Amino acid sequence: MTDEQREIWRPAVVVVGASRGIGRAIAKVAAREGATVVLVARSLDGLAAAANDVKTAGGQAFTLSLDLLASDASTRLQDFLTANGLACDVLVNSAGYGLRGPATTLPIADQLGMVDLNIRALTDMTLHFLPGMVARGRGGVLNLGSIAGFTPGPNMALYYASKAFVRSFSEALHQEVRSTGVTVTCVAPGPVSTEFLERSGAGRAALFKILPKLSSDYVAERSWRGFKSGRRLVVPGFSAKLVAFVASALPSAVKVPLIGRLQRRSRDLCPCGSGKPFKECCGSRQTRRGVA
Ligand SMILES: NC(=O)c1ccc[n+]([C@@H]2O[C@H](COP(=O)([O-])OP(=O)(O)OC[C@H]3O[C@@H](n4cnc5c(N)ncnc54)[C@H](OP(=O)(O)O)[C@@H]3O)[C@@H](O)[C@H]2O)c1
């Protein structure tokens, strides 16, 4: 690359899902290295607060309010970068949501929204910006997976499946580009104290009450450090590593029913479609004994 070519773009860390939670914390960590950070999410207030964090930490902040569910989201982000003389040097895909409950009782549109955001939008962003990184021979992609990506998860079926996709896709890409100077890293945290737990309903399930919760700052530090050292997979914290190991080692016949039980609440609607709470329907003792 000539000096002339080098001067026409400025490298930026683009954080998608930056208005709160883990994305906002990663933006702060990158800013401490003096990075130019492009913050992307929908909430203007959240973006303004994240931009303030970035400036305080020593970085330069740009904000873009964008709904990733829009089909032209990656093009609009590209246009924004071009208009500001920036190139996506590092892409952090942190936007995502989860929903707890049996798949037969959750609204279909909300479940498909998870496919659109956790899978389609992350894939679109990655495929859009990765070739430029490879051409420049630097930078990379940091994708937020989860320890949920190590096993099927009844009562959060679609969320777990979406995170399995993120892990598989990211690890494969890591291998494809590893000799080009570009890194693709999947981060797989356990429960993190963010709004995600409340919004998804996961925080009220026994599984998430048992597991220790990490701070988003801790997860961000570990994620950034792992990415910078070229890691394929980062599982922050001892408890998450243990869960990921156990989930990978246990046979499905053991782990899947166990996770299903730990993620079910007695007030959940019964998956049989009766409209009654599970404990008064298929989960009642009589029904389990085959009386009803
Ligand atoms: N928290 C946990 O326990 C945990 C554990 C493992 C993995 N993760 C994963 O880590 C990632 C970040 O989670 P978090 O805990 O930081 O969640 P969070 O606090 O709920 O933040 C989610 C971010 O995604 C953005 N977002 C959501 N929908 C969007 C849309 N349609 N368009 C643009 N931006 C959108 C939100 O911004 P706006 O609402 O302003 O758009 C927000 O900035 C997710 O992929 C999650 O699955 C979380």
Short mmCIF file of C-alpha atoms and ligand atoms in Angstrom, two decimals:
data_model
loop_
_atom_site.label_atom_id
_atom_site.label_comp_id
_atom_site.label_asym_id
_atom_site.label_seq_id
_atom_site.Cartn_x
_atom_site.Cartn_y
_atom_site.Cartn_z
CA MET A 1 0.00 0.00 0.00
CA THR A 2 1.39 3.40 -0.95
CA ASP A 3 1.61 6.34 1.48
CA GLU A 4 -0.99 8.10 -0.62
CA GLN A 5 -3.45 5.22 -0.22
CA ARG A 6 -2.69 5.04 3.49
CA GLU A 7 -3.58 8.69 3.99
CA ILE A 8 -7.08 8.53 2.53
CA TRP A 9 -8.58 6.54 5.39
CA ARG A 10 -8.27 6.59 9.14
CA PRO A 11 -8.64 3.28 11.03
CA ALA A 12 -11.70 3.09 13.26
CA VAL A 13 -12.97 0.62 15.82
CA VAL A 14 -16.65 0.16 14.92
CA VAL A 15 -18.74 -1.06 17.85
CA VAL A 16 -22.18 -2.29 16.86
CA GLY A 17 -24.46 -2.43 19.92
CA ALA A 18 -22.50 0.32 21.69
CA SER A 19 -25.23 2.22 23.54
CA ARG A 20 -25.00 0.09 26.69
CA GLY A 21 -23.71 -3.17 28.18
CA ILE A 22 -20.71 -5.07 26.86
CA GLY A 23 -20.41 -3.09 23.60
CA ARG A 24 -20.21 0.21 25.45
CA ALA A 25 -17.57 -1.25 27.79
CA ILE A 26 -15.47 -2.54 24.85
CA ALA A 27 -15.66 0.91 23.23
CA LYS A 28 -14.19 2.39 26.41
CA VAL A 29 -11.33 -0.12 26.49
CA ALA A 30 -10.47 0.62 22.84
CA ALA A 31 -10.63 4.35 23.53
CA ARG A 32 -7.97 4.02 26.23
CA GLU A 33 -5.55 3.15 23.41
CA GLY A 34 -6.48 6.44 21.71
CA ALA A 35 -8.67 4.77 19.11
CA THR A 36 -11.22 6.47 16.89
CA VAL A 37 -14.43 4.68 17.84
CA VAL A 38 -17.63 4.59 15.82
CA LEU A 39 -20.56 3.83 18.12
CA VAL A 40 -23.61 2.23 16.51
CA ALA A 41 -27.02 1.45 18.08
CA ARG A 42 -30.56 2.86 18.01
CA SER A 43 -30.82 4.86 21.23
CA LEU A 44 -29.58 8.44 20.85
CA ASP A 45 -29.27 8.94 24.62
CA GLY A 46 -27.28 5.73 24.99
CA LEU A 47 -24.99 6.68 22.11
CA ALA A 48 -24.38 10.14 23.59
CA ALA A 49 -23.45 8.60 26.95
CA ALA A 50 -21.15 6.06 25.26
CA ALA A 51 -19.49 8.86 23.24
CA ASN A 52 -18.84 10.70 26.47
CA ASP A 53 -17.16 7.56 27.92
CA VAL A 54 -14.97 7.26 24.82
CA LYS A 55 -13.83 10.89 24.98
CA THR A 56 -13.13 10.67 28.71
CA ALA A 57 -11.06 7.53 28.09
CA GLY A 58 -8.91 9.35 25.52
CA GLY A 59 -10.47 8.30 22.22
CA GLN A 60 -12.35 10.11 19.47
CA ALA A 61 -16.04 9.23 19.12
CA PHE A 62 -18.44 9.17 16.19
CA THR A 63 -22.06 8.07 16.67
CA LEU A 64 -24.50 6.56 14.23
CA SER A 65 -28.09 5.79 15.15
CA LEU A 66 -28.97 2.73 13.10
CA ASP A 67 -31.47 -0.10 13.37
CA LEU A 68 -29.56 -3.23 12.44
CA LEU A 69 -32.79 -4.92 11.43
CA ALA A 70 -32.91 -2.63 8.37
CA SER A 71 -31.83 -4.58 5.30
CA ASP A 72 -29.43 -1.80 4.20
CA ALA A 73 -27.75 -1.39 7.63
CA SER A 74 -24.23 -2.38 6.51
CA THR A 75 -24.41 -0.09 3.46
CA ARG A 76 -25.54 2.83 5.61
CA LEU A 77 -22.69 2.19 8.04
CA GLN A 78 -20.22 2.00 5.13
CA ASP A 79 -21.55 5.32 3.75
CA PHE A 80 -21.15 6.92 7.18
CA LEU A 81 -17.53 5.72 7.43
CA THR A 82 -16.70 6.89 3.91
CA ALA A 83 -18.25 10.32 4.54
CA ASN A 84 -16.02 10.70 7.60
CA GLY A 85 -12.83 9.42 5.95
CA LEU A 86 -12.80 6.28 8.10
CA ALA A 87 -12.26 2.60 7.42
CA CYS A 88 -13.53 -0.21 9.62
CA ASP A 89 -10.28 -1.53 11.06
CA VAL A 90 -11.90 -3.45 13.93
CA LEU A 91 -15.55 -4.51 13.99
CA VAL A 92 -17.16 -5.41 17.31
CA ASN A 93 -20.52 -7.16 16.88
CA SER A 94 -22.18 -6.79 20.28
CA ALA A 95 -25.82 -6.14 19.37
CA GLY A 96 -28.04 -9.03 20.35
CA TYR A 97 -30.99 -10.07 22.44
CA GLY A 98 -32.45 -13.16 24.02
CA LEU A 99 -35.87 -14.42 25.06
CA ARG A 100 -36.63 -16.98 27.73
CA GLY A 101 -39.66 -19.25 27.46
CA PRO A 102 -40.82 -22.27 25.46
CA ALA A 103 -40.52 -21.66 21.71
CA THR A 104 -44.16 -22.71 21.19
CA THR A 105 -45.40 -19.91 23.48
CA LEU A 106 -43.09 -16.99 22.56
CA PRO A 107 -44.23 -14.64 19.73
CA ILE A 108 -42.87 -15.89 16.41
CA ALA A 109 -41.94 -12.36 15.26
CA ASP A 110 -39.81 -11.81 18.37
CA GLN A 111 -38.05 -15.13 17.84
CA LEU A 112 -37.38 -14.36 14.18
CA GLY A 113 -36.06 -10.98 15.32
CA MET A 114 -33.33 -12.88 17.15
CA VAL A 115 -32.38 -14.63 13.92
CA ASP A 116 -32.33 -11.24 12.17
CA LEU A 117 -30.20 -9.49 14.80
CA ASN A 118 -28.01 -12.19 16.39
CA ILE A 119 -27.35 -14.04 13.13
CA ARG A 120 -28.25 -12.11 9.96
CA ALA A 121 -27.06 -8.64 10.99
CA LEU A 122 -23.84 -9.99 12.55
CA THR A 123 -23.14 -12.00 9.40
CA ASP A 124 -23.93 -9.07 7.12
CA MET A 125 -21.58 -6.73 9.04
CA THR A 126 -18.81 -9.34 9.17
CA LEU A 127 -19.01 -10.23 5.48
CA HIS A 128 -19.22 -6.57 4.53
CA PHE A 129 -16.13 -5.38 6.41
CA LEU A 130 -13.85 -8.44 6.61
CA PRO A 131 -12.64 -8.34 2.96
CA GLY A 132 -11.37 -4.75 3.42
CA MET A 133 -9.45 -5.83 6.52
CA VAL A 134 -7.88 -8.72 4.64
CA ALA A 135 -6.93 -6.38 1.76
CA ARG A 136 -5.27 -4.01 4.26
CA GLY A 137 -3.68 -6.93 6.13
CA ARG A 138 -4.72 -5.68 9.57
CA GLY A 139 -7.55 -5.44 12.10
CA GLY A 140 -10.31 -7.93 12.66
CA VAL A 141 -13.72 -8.84 14.00
CA LEU A 142 -14.78 -9.44 17.60
CA ASN A 143 -18.09 -11.30 17.73
CA LEU A 144 -20.14 -11.62 20.91
CA GLY A 145 -21.21 -15.22 21.33
CA SER A 146 -22.05 -16.77 24.69
CA ILE A 147 -21.49 -19.92 26.72
CA ALA A 148 -25.00 -20.65 25.43
CA GLY A 149 -23.24 -21.47 22.15
CA PHE A 150 -21.83 -24.67 23.64
CA THR A 151 -25.14 -26.53 24.04
CA PRO A 152 -28.79 -26.58 23.01
CA GLY A 153 -30.87 -24.62 25.55
CA PRO A 154 -34.53 -25.60 26.01
CA ASN A 155 -36.68 -22.63 27.11
CA MET A 156 -34.22 -20.31 25.33
CA ALA A 157 -33.95 -22.47 22.24
CA LEU A 158 -33.49 -19.79 19.62
CA TYR A 159 -31.04 -17.72 21.64
CA TYR A 160 -28.77 -20.73 22.28
CA ALA A 161 -28.97 -21.76 18.62
CA SER A 162 -28.09 -18.22 17.50
CA LYS A 163 -25.01 -18.22 19.73
CA ALA A 164 -23.95 -21.65 18.42
CA PHE A 165 -24.04 -20.07 14.96
CA VAL A 166 -21.91 -17.12 16.12
CA ARG A 167 -19.29 -19.43 17.60
CA SER A 168 -19.16 -21.78 14.61
CA PHE A 169 -19.06 -18.96 12.04
CA SER A 170 -16.41 -16.96 13.93
CA GLU A 171 -14.11 -19.90 14.62
CA ALA A 172 -14.24 -20.96 10.98
CA LEU A 173 -13.47 -17.42 9.79
CA HIS A 174 -10.60 -17.19 12.27
CA GLN A 175 -9.00 -20.16 10.54
CA GLU A 176 -9.67 -18.81 7.03
CA VAL A 177 -7.98 -15.43 7.62
CA ARG A 178 -5.34 -16.29 10.20
CA SER A 179 -2.39 -15.95 7.82
CA THR A 180 -3.52 -12.53 6.50
CA GLY A 181 -2.76 -10.40 9.57
CA VAL A 182 -6.47 -10.27 10.45
CA THR A 183 -8.07 -11.83 13.54
CA VAL A 184 -11.62 -13.07 14.04
CA THR A 185 -12.38 -13.73 17.71
CA CYS A 186 -15.50 -15.13 19.32
CA VAL A 187 -16.14 -14.05 22.91
CA ALA A 188 -18.32 -16.43 24.90
CA PRO A 189 -19.24 -14.91 28.27
CA GLY A 190 -21.43 -16.41 30.96
CA PRO A 191 -23.97 -14.11 32.65
CA VAL A 192 -22.90 -10.45 32.63
CA SER A 193 -24.60 -7.73 34.70
CA THR A 194 -26.28 -5.77 31.91
CA GLU A 195 -29.87 -4.99 30.90
CA PHE A 196 -29.76 -8.12 28.74
CA LEU A 197 -30.58 -10.38 31.69
CA GLU A 198 -33.71 -8.43 32.66
CA ARG A 199 -34.90 -7.80 29.10
CA SER A 200 -34.52 -11.45 28.06
CA GLY A 201 -36.11 -12.81 31.25
CA ALA A 202 -33.03 -15.00 31.67
CA GLY A 203 -32.15 -13.34 34.97
CA ARG A 204 -35.25 -14.87 36.59
CA ALA A 205 -34.36 -18.46 35.62
CA ALA A 206 -32.61 -20.71 38.15
CA LEU A 207 -29.63 -21.31 35.82
CA PHE A 208 -28.76 -17.63 35.68
CA LYS A 209 -29.29 -17.23 39.42
CA ILE A 210 -26.79 -20.02 40.17
CA LEU A 211 -24.04 -18.78 37.87
CA PRO A 212 -21.89 -15.86 39.07
CA LYS A 213 -22.33 -12.65 37.10
CA LEU A 214 -19.36 -10.75 35.73
CA SER A 215 -19.17 -7.00 35.15
CA SER A 216 -19.26 -5.71 31.58
CA ASP A 217 -15.94 -3.91 32.25
CA TYR A 218 -14.23 -7.20 33.16
CA VAL A 219 -15.65 -8.97 30.11
CA ALA A 220 -14.62 -6.05 27.87
CA GLU A 221 -11.03 -6.08 29.16
CA ARG A 222 -10.69 -9.84 28.63
CA SER A 223 -12.34 -9.70 25.21
CA TRP A 224 -10.11 -6.90 23.96
CA ARG A 225 -6.96 -8.49 25.33
CA GLY A 226 -7.86 -11.85 23.76
CA PHE A 227 -8.66 -10.24 20.43
CA LYS A 228 -5.41 -8.25 20.43
CA SER A 229 -3.41 -11.42 21.07
CA GLY A 230 -5.08 -13.14 18.12
CA ARG A 231 -7.23 -15.60 20.05
CA ARG A 232 -9.89 -17.68 18.30
CA LEU A 233 -12.13 -17.98 21.35
CA VAL A 234 -12.25 -16.04 24.61
CA VAL A 235 -14.31 -17.33 27.53
CA PRO A 236 -13.95 -14.68 30.27
CA GLY A 237 -13.79 -15.86 33.89
CA PHE A 238 -13.26 -19.20 35.63
CA SER A 239 -16.95 -20.11 36.10
CA ALA A 240 -17.77 -19.54 32.42
CA LYS A 241 -14.75 -21.63 31.38
CA LEU A 242 -15.93 -24.43 33.67
CA VAL A 243 -19.49 -24.29 32.27
CA ALA A 244 -18.20 -24.26 28.68
CA PHE A 245 -16.01 -27.27 29.43
CA VAL A 246 -18.79 -29.23 31.14
CA ALA A 247 -21.32 -28.30 28.43
CA SER A 248 -18.92 -29.52 25.73
CA ALA A 249 -18.11 -32.75 27.60
CA LEU A 250 -21.58 -33.87 28.77
CA PRO A 251 -23.76 -35.94 26.42
CA SER A 252 -26.91 -34.20 25.17
CA ALA A 253 -29.10 -36.81 26.90
CA VAL A 254 -27.83 -35.48 30.24
CA LYS A 255 -27.27 -31.76 29.69
CA VAL A 256 -30.28 -30.81 27.56
CA PRO A 257 -33.01 -31.93 30.05
CA LEU A 258 -31.01 -30.38 32.90
CA ILE A 259 -30.71 -27.00 31.17
CA GLY A 260 -34.39 -27.15 30.23
CA ARG A 261 -35.35 -27.63 33.87
CA LEU A 262 -33.03 -24.89 35.12
CA GLN A 263 -34.45 -22.42 32.59
CA ARG A 264 -38.10 -23.20 33.17
CA ARG A 265 -40.24 -21.23 35.61
CA SER A 266 -43.36 -22.78 37.11
CA ARG A 267 -45.41 -19.79 35.86
CA ASP A 268 -44.33 -20.36 32.21
CA LEU A 269 -47.18 -21.23 29.88
CA CYS A 270 -47.26 -24.93 29.08
CA PRO A 271 -45.53 -25.74 25.76
CA CYS A 272 -48.46 -28.03 24.85
CA GLY A 273 -50.44 -24.90 23.90
CA SER A 274 -53.20 -25.30 26.53
CA GLY A 275 -52.69 -21.70 27.67
CA LYS A 276 -52.39 -22.93 31.28
CA PRO A 277 -49.29 -22.52 33.43
CA PHE A 278 -46.90 -25.45 33.03
CA LYS A 279 -47.23 -26.55 36.66
CA GLU A 280 -51.02 -26.83 36.36
CA CYS A 281 -50.83 -28.68 33.04
CA CYS A 282 -48.17 -31.10 31.73
CA GLY A 283 -45.91 -30.25 34.70
CA SER A 284 -48.43 -31.30 37.37
CA ARG A 285 -47.64 -34.44 39.35
CA GLN A 286 -50.84 -36.13 38.19
CA THR A 287 -50.09 -35.50 34.53
CA ARG A 288 -46.52 -36.69 34.95
CA ARG A 289 -47.87 -39.93 36.43
CA GLY A 290 -50.14 -40.25 33.40
CA VAL A 291 -53.41 -39.73 35.38
CA ALA A 292 -54.70 -36.68 33.49
N1 LIG B 1 -25.42 -9.95 29.36
C1 LIG B 1 -25.19 -11.25 29.33
O1 LIG B 1 -25.42 -11.98 30.31
C2 LIG B 1 -24.58 -11.87 28.09
C3 LIG B 1 -23.95 -13.11 28.22
C4 LIG B 1 -23.39 -13.70 27.10
C5 LIG B 1 -23.47 -13.07 25.87
N2 LIG B 1 -24.10 -11.86 25.76
C6 LIG B 1 -24.16 -11.27 24.42
O2 LIG B 1 -23.41 -10.07 24.42
C7 LIG B 1 -23.98 -9.14 23.50
C8 LIG B 1 -24.21 -7.83 24.23
O3 LIG B 1 -25.09 -8.07 25.30
P1 LIG B 1 -25.34 -6.99 26.44
O4 LIG B 1 -25.45 -7.73 27.71
O5 LIG B 1 -24.39 -5.88 26.32
O6 LIG B 1 -26.83 -6.53 26.01
P2 LIG B 1 -27.55 -5.12 26.19
O7 LIG B 1 -27.05 -4.43 27.40
O8 LIG B 1 -29.00 -5.41 26.08
O9 LIG B 1 -27.05 -4.28 24.89
C9 LIG B 1 -27.46 -4.66 23.62
C10 LIG B 1 -26.97 -3.64 22.61
O10 LIG B 1 -27.49 -4.00 21.33
C11 LIG B 1 -28.12 -2.86 20.73
N3 LIG B 1 -29.20 -3.27 19.86
C12 LIG B 1 -30.24 -4.10 20.15
N4 LIG B 1 -31.07 -4.20 19.10
C13 LIG B 1 -30.56 -3.41 18.13
C14 LIG B 1 -30.97 -3.07 16.81
N5 LIG B 1 -32.09 -3.58 16.25
N6 LIG B 1 -30.21 -2.22 16.10
C15 LIG B 1 -29.09 -1.68 16.62
N7 LIG B 1 -28.64 -1.97 17.86
C16 LIG B 1 -29.37 -2.81 18.61
C17 LIG B 1 -28.63 -2.07 21.93
O11 LIG B 1 -28.78 -0.71 21.59
P3 LIG B 1 -30.19 0.03 21.28
O12 LIG B 1 -31.25 -0.64 22.08
O13 LIG B 1 -29.90 1.43 21.67
O14 LIG B 1 -30.37 -0.13 19.81
C18 LIG B 1 -27.48 -2.24 22.90
O15 LIG B 1 -26.46 -1.30 22.62
C19 LIG B 1 -25.26 -9.78 22.97
O16 LIG B 1 -24.99 -10.36 21.72
C20 LIG B 1 -25.58 -10.88 23.99
O17 LIG B 1 -26.24 -11.94 23.40
C21 LIG B 1 -24.66 -11.24 26.84
#
